[in-house]
């Protein structure tokens, strides 16, 4: 190391300072590249987490947007309702009601699909069970899945859990507004 630092002459001093400057610039450059790489990775992870959270919040709102009314999803299709109808009046009434049910069913199916894709293991199990119920033609309750989503979202947002003494009523699918 003594041979590298030469202060005996002006040319030796300038060479030593230039060498130190070059090594310093090289080290700072390496550090900057490393920090930028880490920052990009962190930003990408944060974007992924934010997108996941936004999607799960939207699914929560769809699956649990209602506290009153019908809290189950009716998986019946219009053709099944036509088969059940015994008169023209009953068919007309079922057809009018089925449009709203269809919109709710479609929204719930999309939300379940999002939860299956982005949810935790427990949420995926609950969403898959709900989807299987719908496929088999059974009415589907989403309250347990909604409670799981609520807990996960509150935890991801660093919010305290819902207090144990607060009773949140069962939630059901959002009432989809019919455009007119």
Coordinates of N, CA and C in Angstrom, one line a residue:
X1 N 0.8 -1.2 0.0 CA 0.0 0.0 0.0 C 0.9 1.3 0.0
X2 N 2.1 1.2 0.6 CA 3.0 2.3 0.6 C 3.4 2.7 -0.7
X3 N 3.6 1.7 -1.6 CA 4.0 2.1 -3.0 C 2.9 2.8 -3.8
X4 N 1.7 2.6 -3.4 CA 0.6 3.2 -4.1 C 0.5 4.7 -3.8
X5 N 0.7 5.0 -2.5 CA 0.6 6.4 -2.1 C 2.0 7.0 -2.2
X6 N 2.1 7.9 -3.2 CA 3.4 8.5 -3.4 C 3.3 10.0 -3.3
X7 N 3.8 10.6 -2.2 CA 3.7 12.0 -2.0 C 5.1 12.7 -2.2
X8 N 6.0 12.0 -2.8 CA 7.4 12.5 -2.8 C 7.6 13.6 -3.9
X9 N 6.7 13.6 -4.9 CA 6.8 14.6 -6.0 C 5.4 15.0 -6.4
X10 N 5.3 16.1 -7.2 CA 4.1 16.6 -7.7 C 3.4 15.6 -8.6
X11 N 4.1 15.0 -9.5 CA 3.5 14.0 -10.4 C 3.0 12.8 -9.6
X12 N 3.8 12.3 -8.6 CA 3.3 11.2 -7.8 C 2.1 11.5 -7.0
X13 N 2.0 12.8 -6.5 CA 0.9 13.2 -5.8 C -0.4 13.3 -6.7
X14 N -0.2 13.9 -7.9 CA -1.3 13.9 -8.8 C -1.8 12.5 -9.3
X15 N -0.9 11.6 -9.5 CA -1.2 10.3 -9.9 C -2.0 9.6 -8.7
X16 N -1.5 9.8 -7.5 CA -2.2 9.2 -6.4 C -3.6 9.8 -6.2
X17 N -3.8 11.1 -6.3 CA -5.1 11.7 -6.2 C -6.0 11.2 -7.3
X18 N -5.5 11.2 -8.5 CA -6.3 10.7 -9.7 C -6.7 9.2 -9.5
X19 N -5.9 8.4 -9.0 CA -6.2 7.0 -8.7 C -7.3 6.9 -7.6
X20 N -7.1 7.7 -6.5 CA -8.1 7.7 -5.5 C -9.5 8.2 -6.0
X21 N -9.4 9.2 -6.8 CA -10.7 9.7 -7.4 C -11.3 8.7 -8.3
X22 N -10.6 8.0 -9.1 CA -11.1 7.0 -10.0 C -11.8 5.9 -9.2
X23 N -11.1 5.4 -8.2 CA -11.6 4.3 -7.4 C -12.9 4.7 -6.6
X24 N -12.9 6.0 -6.1 CA -14.0 6.5 -5.4 C -15.2 6.6 -6.4
X25 N -15.0 7.1 -7.6 CA -16.1 7.2 -8.6 C -16.6 5.9 -8.9
X26 N -15.7 4.9 -9.1 CA -16.1 3.6 -9.5 C -17.0 3.0 -8.3
X27 N -16.6 3.1 -7.1 CA -17.4 2.6 -6.0 C -18.7 3.3 -5.8
X28 N -18.8 4.6 -6.0 CA -20.0 5.3 -6.0 C -20.9 4.9 -7.1
X29 N -20.4 4.7 -8.3 CA -21.2 4.2 -9.4 C -21.8 2.8 -9.2
X30 N -21.0 1.9 -8.6 CA -21.5 0.6 -8.3 C -22.6 0.7 -7.3
X31 N -22.4 1.5 -6.3 CA -23.4 1.7 -5.2 C -24.7 2.2 -5.8
X32 N -24.6 3.2 -6.7 CA -25.8 3.8 -7.3 C -26.6 2.8 -8.1
X33 N -25.9 2.0 -8.9 CA -26.5 1.0 -9.7 C -27.2 0.0 -8.8
X34 N -26.5 -0.5 -7.8 CA -27.1 -1.4 -6.8 C -28.4 -0.8 -6.2
X35 N -28.3 0.4 -5.7 CA -29.4 1.1 -5.1 C -30.6 1.2 -6.0
X36 N -30.4 1.6 -7.3 CA -31.4 1.7 -8.2 C -32.1 0.4 -8.5
X37 N -31.3 -0.6 -8.6 CA -31.9 -2.0 -8.9 C -32.8 -2.4 -7.7
X38 N -32.3 -2.1 -6.5 CA -33.1 -2.5 -5.3 C -34.4 -1.6 -5.3
X39 N -34.3 -0.3 -5.6 CA -35.4 0.5 -5.6 C -36.5 0.1 -6.6
X40 N -36.0 -0.2 -7.8 CA -37.0 -0.7 -8.8 C -37.7 -2.0 -8.4
X41 N -36.9 -2.9 -7.8 CA -37.5 -4.1 -7.3 C -38.6 -3.8 -6.3
X42 N -38.2 -2.9 -5.3 CA -39.2 -2.6 -4.3 C -40.4 -1.9 -4.8
X43 N -40.2 -1.0 -5.8 CA -41.4 -0.3 -6.4 C -42.3 -1.4 -7.1
X44 N -41.7 -2.3 -7.9 CA -42.4 -3.3 -8.5 C -43.2 -4.2 -7.5
X45 N -42.6 -4.6 -6.4 CA -43.3 -5.3 -5.4 C -44.4 -4.5 -4.8
X46 N -44.2 -3.2 -4.6 CA -45.3 -2.4 -4.0 C -46.4 -2.2 -5.0
X47 N -46.1 -2.1 -6.3 CA -47.2 -2.0 -7.3 C -48.0 -3.3 -7.3
X48 N -47.3 -4.5 -7.2 CA -48.0 -5.7 -7.2 C -48.9 -5.9 -6.0
X49 N -48.4 -5.5 -4.8 CA -49.2 -5.5 -3.6 C -50.4 -4.6 -3.7
X50 N -50.2 -3.4 -4.2 CA -51.3 -2.4 -4.3 C -52.3 -3.0 -5.3
X51 N -51.9 -3.5 -6.4 CA -52.9 -4.1 -7.4 C -53.7 -5.3 -6.7
X52 N -53.0 -6.1 -6.0 CA -53.6 -7.2 -5.4 C -54.6 -6.7 -4.4
X53 N -54.2 -5.7 -3.6 CA -55.1 -5.2 -2.6 C -56.3 -4.5 -3.2
X54 N -56.1 -3.8 -4.3 CA -57.3 -3.1 -4.9 C -58.2 -4.1 -5.5
X55 N -57.7 -5.2 -6.0 CA -58.6 -6.3 -6.6 C -59.3 -7.0 -5.5
X56 N -58.7 -7.3 -4.4 CA -59.4 -7.9 -3.3 C -60.4 -7.0 -2.6
X57 N -60.1 -5.7 -2.5 CA -61.0 -4.8 -2.0 C -62.3 -4.7 -2.8
X58 N -62.1 -4.7 -4.2 CA -63.2 -4.7 -5.1 C -64.0 -6.0 -4.9
X59 N -63.4 -7.1 -4.8 CA -64.1 -8.4 -4.5 C -64.8 -8.4 -3.2
X60 N -64.2 -7.8 -2.2 CA -64.9 -7.7 -0.9 C -66.2 -6.8 -1.0
X61 N -66.1 -5.7 -1.8 CA -67.2 -4.9 -1.9 C -68.3 -5.6 -2.7
X62 N -68.0 -6.4 -3.7 CA -68.9 -7.1 -4.5 C -69.6 -8.2 -3.7
X63 N -68.7 -9.0 -3.0 CA -69.2 -10.2 -2.3 C -69.9 -9.8 -1.0
X64 N -69.6 -8.7 -0.4 CA -70.1 -8.3 0.9 C -70.7 -6.9 1.0
X65 N -71.2 -6.4 -0.1 CA -71.7 -5.0 -0.2 C -73.0 -4.8 0.4
X66 N -73.7 -5.9 0.9 CA -75.1 -5.7 1.4 C -75.2 -6.4 2.7
X67 N -75.9 -5.7 3.6 CA -76.2 -6.3 4.9 C -77.6 -6.8 5.0
X68 N -78.4 -6.3 4.1 CA -79.9 -6.6 4.2 C -80.3 -7.3 2.9
X69 N -81.5 -7.8 2.9 CA -82.0 -8.4 1.7 C -81.6 -9.8 1.5
X70 N -81.4 -10.3 0.3 CA -81.0 -11.7 0.0 C -79.5 -11.7 0.1
X71 N -79.0 -12.5 1.1 CA -77.6 -12.6 1.3 C -76.9 -13.8 0.6
X72 N -77.7 -14.5 -0.2 CA -77.2 -15.6 -1.0 C -77.2 -15.3 -2.5
X73 N -76.4 -16.0 -3.2 CA -76.3 -15.9 -4.6 C -77.1 -17.0 -5.2
X74 N -78.1 -16.7 -6.1 CA -78.9 -17.7 -6.8 C -78.3 -18.0 -8.1
X75 N -77.8 -19.2 -8.2 CA -77.1 -19.6 -9.5 C -78.0 -20.0 -10.6
X76 N -79.3 -19.9 -10.5 CA -80.2 -20.3 -11.5 C -80.1 -19.5 -12.8
X77 N -80.2 -20.1 -13.9 CA -80.1 -19.4 -15.2 C -81.6 -19.3 -15.7
X78 N -81.8 -18.4 -16.6 CA -83.1 -18.1 -17.2 C -83.8 -19.4 -17.7
X79 N -83.1 -20.3 -18.3 CA -83.7 -21.5 -18.9 C -84.2 -22.4 -17.8
X80 N -83.5 -22.4 -16.6 CA -84.0 -23.2 -15.5 C -85.3 -22.5 -14.9
X81 N -85.3 -21.2 -14.9 CA -86.5 -20.5 -14.4 C -87.7 -20.8 -15.3
X82 N -87.5 -20.8 -16.6 CA -88.5 -21.1 -17.6 C -89.1 -22.5 -17.4
X83 N -88.2 -23.4 -17.0 CA -88.7 -24.8 -16.8 C -89.5 -24.9 -15.6
X84 N -89.2 -24.1 -14.6 CA -90.0 -24.1 -13.3 C -91.3 -23.4 -13.4
X85 N -91.4 -22.4 -14.3 CA -92.7 -21.6 -14.4 C -93.8 -22.5 -14.9
X86 N -95.0 -22.2 -14.2 CA -96.2 -23.0 -14.5 C -97.2 -22.2 -15.3
X87 N -97.0 -20.8 -15.3 CA -98.0 -20.0 -16.1 C -97.2 -18.8 -16.7
X88 N -97.8 -18.1 -17.7 CA -97.2 -17.0 -18.3 C -96.9 -15.9 -17.4
X89 N -97.8 -15.7 -16.4 CA -97.6 -14.6 -15.4 C -96.4 -14.9 -14.5
X90 N -96.3 -16.1 -14.1 CA -95.2 -16.5 -13.3 C -93.9 -16.4 -14.1
X91 N -93.9 -16.8 -15.4 CA -92.8 -16.7 -16.2 C -92.3 -15.2 -16.4
X92 N -93.3 -14.3 -16.5 CA -93.0 -12.9 -16.7 C -92.3 -12.4 -15.4
X93 N -92.9 -12.7 -14.3 CA -92.3 -12.3 -13.0 C -90.9 -12.8 -12.7
X94 N -90.7 -14.1 -13.1 CA -89.4 -14.7 -12.9 C -88.4 -14.1 -13.8
X95 N -88.8 -13.8 -15.0 CA -87.9 -13.2 -16.0 C -87.4 -11.8 -15.6
X96 N -88.4 -11.0 -15.0 CA -88.0 -9.7 -14.6 C -87.0 -9.8 -13.4
X97 N -87.3 -10.7 -12.5 CA -86.4 -10.8 -11.3 C -85.1 -11.5 -11.7
X98 N -85.1 -12.3 -12.8 CA -83.9 -13.0 -13.1 C -82.8 -12.1 -13.7
X99 N -83.2 -11.0 -14.3 CA -82.1 -10.1 -14.8 C -81.3 -9.5 -13.7
X100 N -81.9 -9.2 -12.6 CA -81.1 -8.7 -11.4 C -80.3 -9.8 -10.8
X101 N -80.9 -11.0 -10.7 CA -80.1 -12.1 -10.2 C -79.0 -12.5 -11.1
X102 N -79.2 -12.4 -12.4 CA -78.1 -12.7 -13.3 C -76.9 -11.7 -13.1
X103 N -77.2 -10.4 -13.0 CA -76.2 -9.4 -12.8 C -75.4 -9.7 -11.5
X104 N -76.1 -10.0 -10.5 CA -75.5 -10.3 -9.2 C -74.7 -11.6 -9.3
X105 N -75.2 -12.6 -9.9 CA -74.5 -13.8 -10.1 C -73.2 -13.6 -10.9
X106 N -73.3 -12.8 -12.0 CA -72.1 -12.5 -12.8 C -71.0 -11.8 -12.1
X107 N -71.5 -10.8 -11.3 CA -70.5 -10.0 -10.5 C -69.9 -10.9 -9.4
X108 N -70.6 -11.7 -8.8 CA -70.1 -12.6 -7.8 C -69.1 -13.6 -8.4
X109 N -69.5 -14.2 -9.6 CA -68.5 -15.1 -10.2 C -67.2 -14.4 -10.5
X110 N -67.2 -13.2 -11.0 CA -66.0 -12.4 -11.3 C -65.2 -12.2 -10.0
X111 N -65.9 -11.8 -8.9 CA -65.2 -11.6 -7.7 C -64.6 -12.9 -7.1
X112 N -65.3 -14.0 -7.2 CA -64.8 -15.3 -6.8 C -63.5 -15.6 -7.6
X113 N -63.6 -15.4 -8.9 CA -62.4 -15.6 -9.7 C -61.2 -14.8 -9.3
X114 N -61.4 -13.5 -9.0 CA -60.3 -12.7 -8.5 C -59.8 -13.2 -7.2
X115 N -60.7 -13.7 -6.3 CA -60.2 -14.2 -5.0 C -59.4 -15.5 -5.2
X116 N -59.9 -16.3 -6.1 CA -59.2 -17.6 -6.3 C -57.8 -17.3 -6.9
X117 N -57.7 -16.2 -7.7 CA -56.4 -15.9 -8.3 C -55.5 -15.2 -7.2
X118 N -56.0 -14.3 -6.4 CA -55.1 -13.4 -5.6 C -55.3 -13.6 -4.1
X119 N -56.2 -14.4 -3.7 CA -56.4 -14.5 -2.2 C -55.4 -15.4 -1.5
X120 N -55.5 -15.4 -0.2 CA -54.7 -16.3 0.7 C -55.2 -17.7 0.5
X121 N -54.5 -18.7 1.1 CA -54.9 -20.1 1.0 C -56.4 -20.3 1.5
X122 N -56.7 -19.7 2.7 CA -58.0 -19.8 3.3 C -59.1 -19.2 2.3
X123 N -58.8 -18.0 1.8 CA -59.7 -17.4 0.9 C -59.9 -18.2 -0.4
X124 N -58.9 -18.7 -0.9 CA -59.0 -19.6 -2.1 C -59.9 -20.8 -1.8
X125 N -59.7 -21.4 -0.7 CA -60.6 -22.5 -0.3 C -62.1 -22.1 -0.2
X126 N -62.3 -21.0 0.5 CA -63.7 -20.5 0.6 C -64.3 -20.1 -0.7
X127 N -63.5 -19.4 -1.6 CA -64.0 -19.0 -2.9 C -64.3 -20.2 -3.8
X128 N -63.4 -21.2 -3.7 CA -63.6 -22.4 -4.5 C -64.8 -23.2 -4.1
X129 N -65.0 -23.2 -2.8 CA -66.3 -23.9 -2.3 C -67.5 -23.1 -2.8
X130 N -67.5 -21.8 -2.7 CA -68.6 -21.0 -3.2 C -68.8 -21.2 -4.7
X131 N -67.7 -21.2 -5.4 CA -67.8 -21.5 -6.9 C -68.4 -22.8 -7.2
X132 N -68.0 -23.8 -6.4 CA -68.5 -25.2 -6.6 C -70.0 -25.3 -6.3
X133 N -70.4 -24.6 -5.3 CA -71.8 -24.5 -4.9 C -72.6 -23.9 -6.1
X134 N -72.1 -22.9 -6.7 CA -72.8 -22.2 -7.8 C -72.9 -23.1 -9.0
X135 N -71.8 -23.8 -9.3 CA -71.8 -24.8 -10.4 C -72.8 -25.9 -10.2
X136 N -72.9 -26.3 -9.0 CA -73.8 -27.4 -8.7 C -75.3 -26.9 -8.5
X137 N -75.5 -25.6 -8.6 CA -76.9 -25.1 -8.6 C -77.4 -24.8 -7.2
X138 N -76.5 -24.8 -6.2 CA -77.0 -24.5 -4.9 C -76.8 -23.0 -4.6
X139 N -77.6 -22.4 -3.8 CA -77.5 -21.0 -3.4 C -76.2 -20.9 -2.6
X140 N -75.5 -19.8 -2.7 CA -74.2 -19.7 -2.2 C -74.2 -18.5 -1.2
X141 N -73.7 -18.8 0.0 CA -73.5 -17.7 1.0 C -72.0 -17.3 1.0
X142 N -71.8 -16.0 1.1 CA -70.4 -15.5 1.0 C -69.9 -14.9 2.3
X143 N -70.7 -15.0 3.3 CA -70.4 -14.2 4.6 C -69.0 -14.7 5.2
X144 N -68.7 -15.9 5.2 CA -67.4 -16.4 5.7 C -66.3 -15.9 4.9
X145 N -66.4 -15.9 3.6 CA -65.4 -15.4 2.7 C -65.2 -13.9 2.9
X146 N -66.3 -13.2 3.1 CA -66.2 -11.7 3.3 C -65.5 -11.4 4.6
X147 N -65.8 -12.2 5.6 CA -65.1 -12.0 6.9 C -63.6 -12.2 6.8
X148 N -63.2 -13.2 6.0 CA -61.8 -13.5 5.8 C -61.1 -12.4 5.0
X149 N -61.8 -11.9 4.0 CA -61.3 -10.8 3.2 C -61.1 -9.5 4.0
X150 N -62.1 -9.3 4.9 CA -62.1 -8.1 5.7 C -60.9 -8.1 6.6
X151 N -60.7 -9.3 7.3 CA -59.5 -9.4 8.2 C -58.2 -9.2 7.4
X152 N -58.1 -9.8 6.3 CA -56.8 -9.7 5.5 C -56.6 -8.3 5.0
X153 N -57.6 -7.6 4.5 CA -57.4 -6.3 4.0 C -57.1 -5.3 5.2
X154 N -57.7 -5.5 6.3 CA -57.4 -4.6 7.5 C -55.9 -4.9 7.9
X155 N -55.5 -6.1 7.9 CA -54.1 -6.4 8.3 C -53.2 -5.8 7.3
X156 N -53.4 -6.0 6.0 CA -52.6 -5.4 4.9 C -52.5 -3.9 5.0
X157 N -53.5 -3.3 5.4 CA -53.5 -1.8 5.6 C -53.0 -1.3 6.9
X158 N -52.5 -2.2 7.7 CA -52.0 -1.9 9.1 C -53.1 -1.3 10.0
X159 N -54.3 -1.8 9.8 CA -55.4 -1.4 10.7 C -55.7 -2.4 11.8
X160 N -56.2 -1.9 12.9 CA -56.5 -2.9 13.9 C -57.6 -3.8 13.5
X161 N -57.6 -5.0 14.0 CA -58.8 -5.9 13.6 C -60.0 -5.4 14.2
X162 N -61.2 -5.8 13.6 CA -62.5 -5.4 14.1 C -62.5 -5.9 15.6
X163 N -62.9 -5.0 16.5 CA -62.9 -5.4 17.9 C -63.8 -6.6 18.2
X164 N -63.4 -7.4 19.1 CA -64.2 -8.7 19.4 C -65.6 -8.4 19.9
X165 N -65.8 -7.3 20.5 CA -67.1 -7.0 21.1 C -68.1 -6.4 20.0
X166 N -67.6 -6.1 18.8 CA -68.4 -5.5 17.8 C -68.9 -6.7 16.9
X167 N -70.2 -6.8 16.8 CA -70.8 -7.8 16.0 C -71.2 -7.3 14.6
X168 N -70.5 -7.8 13.6 CA -70.8 -7.3 12.2 C -71.8 -8.3 11.7
X169 N -72.9 -7.9 11.2 CA -73.9 -8.8 10.6 C -73.4 -9.5 9.4
X170 N -74.0 -10.6 9.0 CA -73.6 -11.3 7.8 C -73.8 -10.4 6.6
X171 N -72.8 -10.5 5.7 CA -72.9 -9.7 4.5 C -73.1 -10.6 3.3
X172 N -73.8 -10.0 2.3 CA -74.1 -10.7 1.1 C -73.7 -9.9 -0.1
X173 N -74.0 -10.4 -1.3 CA -73.5 -9.7 -2.5 C -74.1 -8.3 -2.7
X174 N -73.3 -7.5 -3.3 CA -73.8 -6.1 -3.6 C -75.0 -6.1 -4.5
X175 N -75.9 -5.3 -4.3 CA -77.0 -5.1 -5.2 C -76.6 -4.4 -6.4
X176 N -76.5 -5.0 -7.5 CA -76.0 -4.4 -8.7 C -77.1 -3.5 -9.3
X177 N -76.7 -2.3 -9.6 CA -77.7 -1.3 -10.1 C -77.9 -1.6 -11.6
X178 N -79.2 -1.6 -11.9 CA -79.6 -1.9 -13.3 C -79.6 -0.6 -14.0
X179 N -78.8 -0.5 -15.1 CA -78.8 0.8 -15.9 C -80.0 1.0 -16.7
X180 N -80.5 2.2 -16.9 CA -81.7 2.4 -17.6 C -81.6 3.6 -18.4

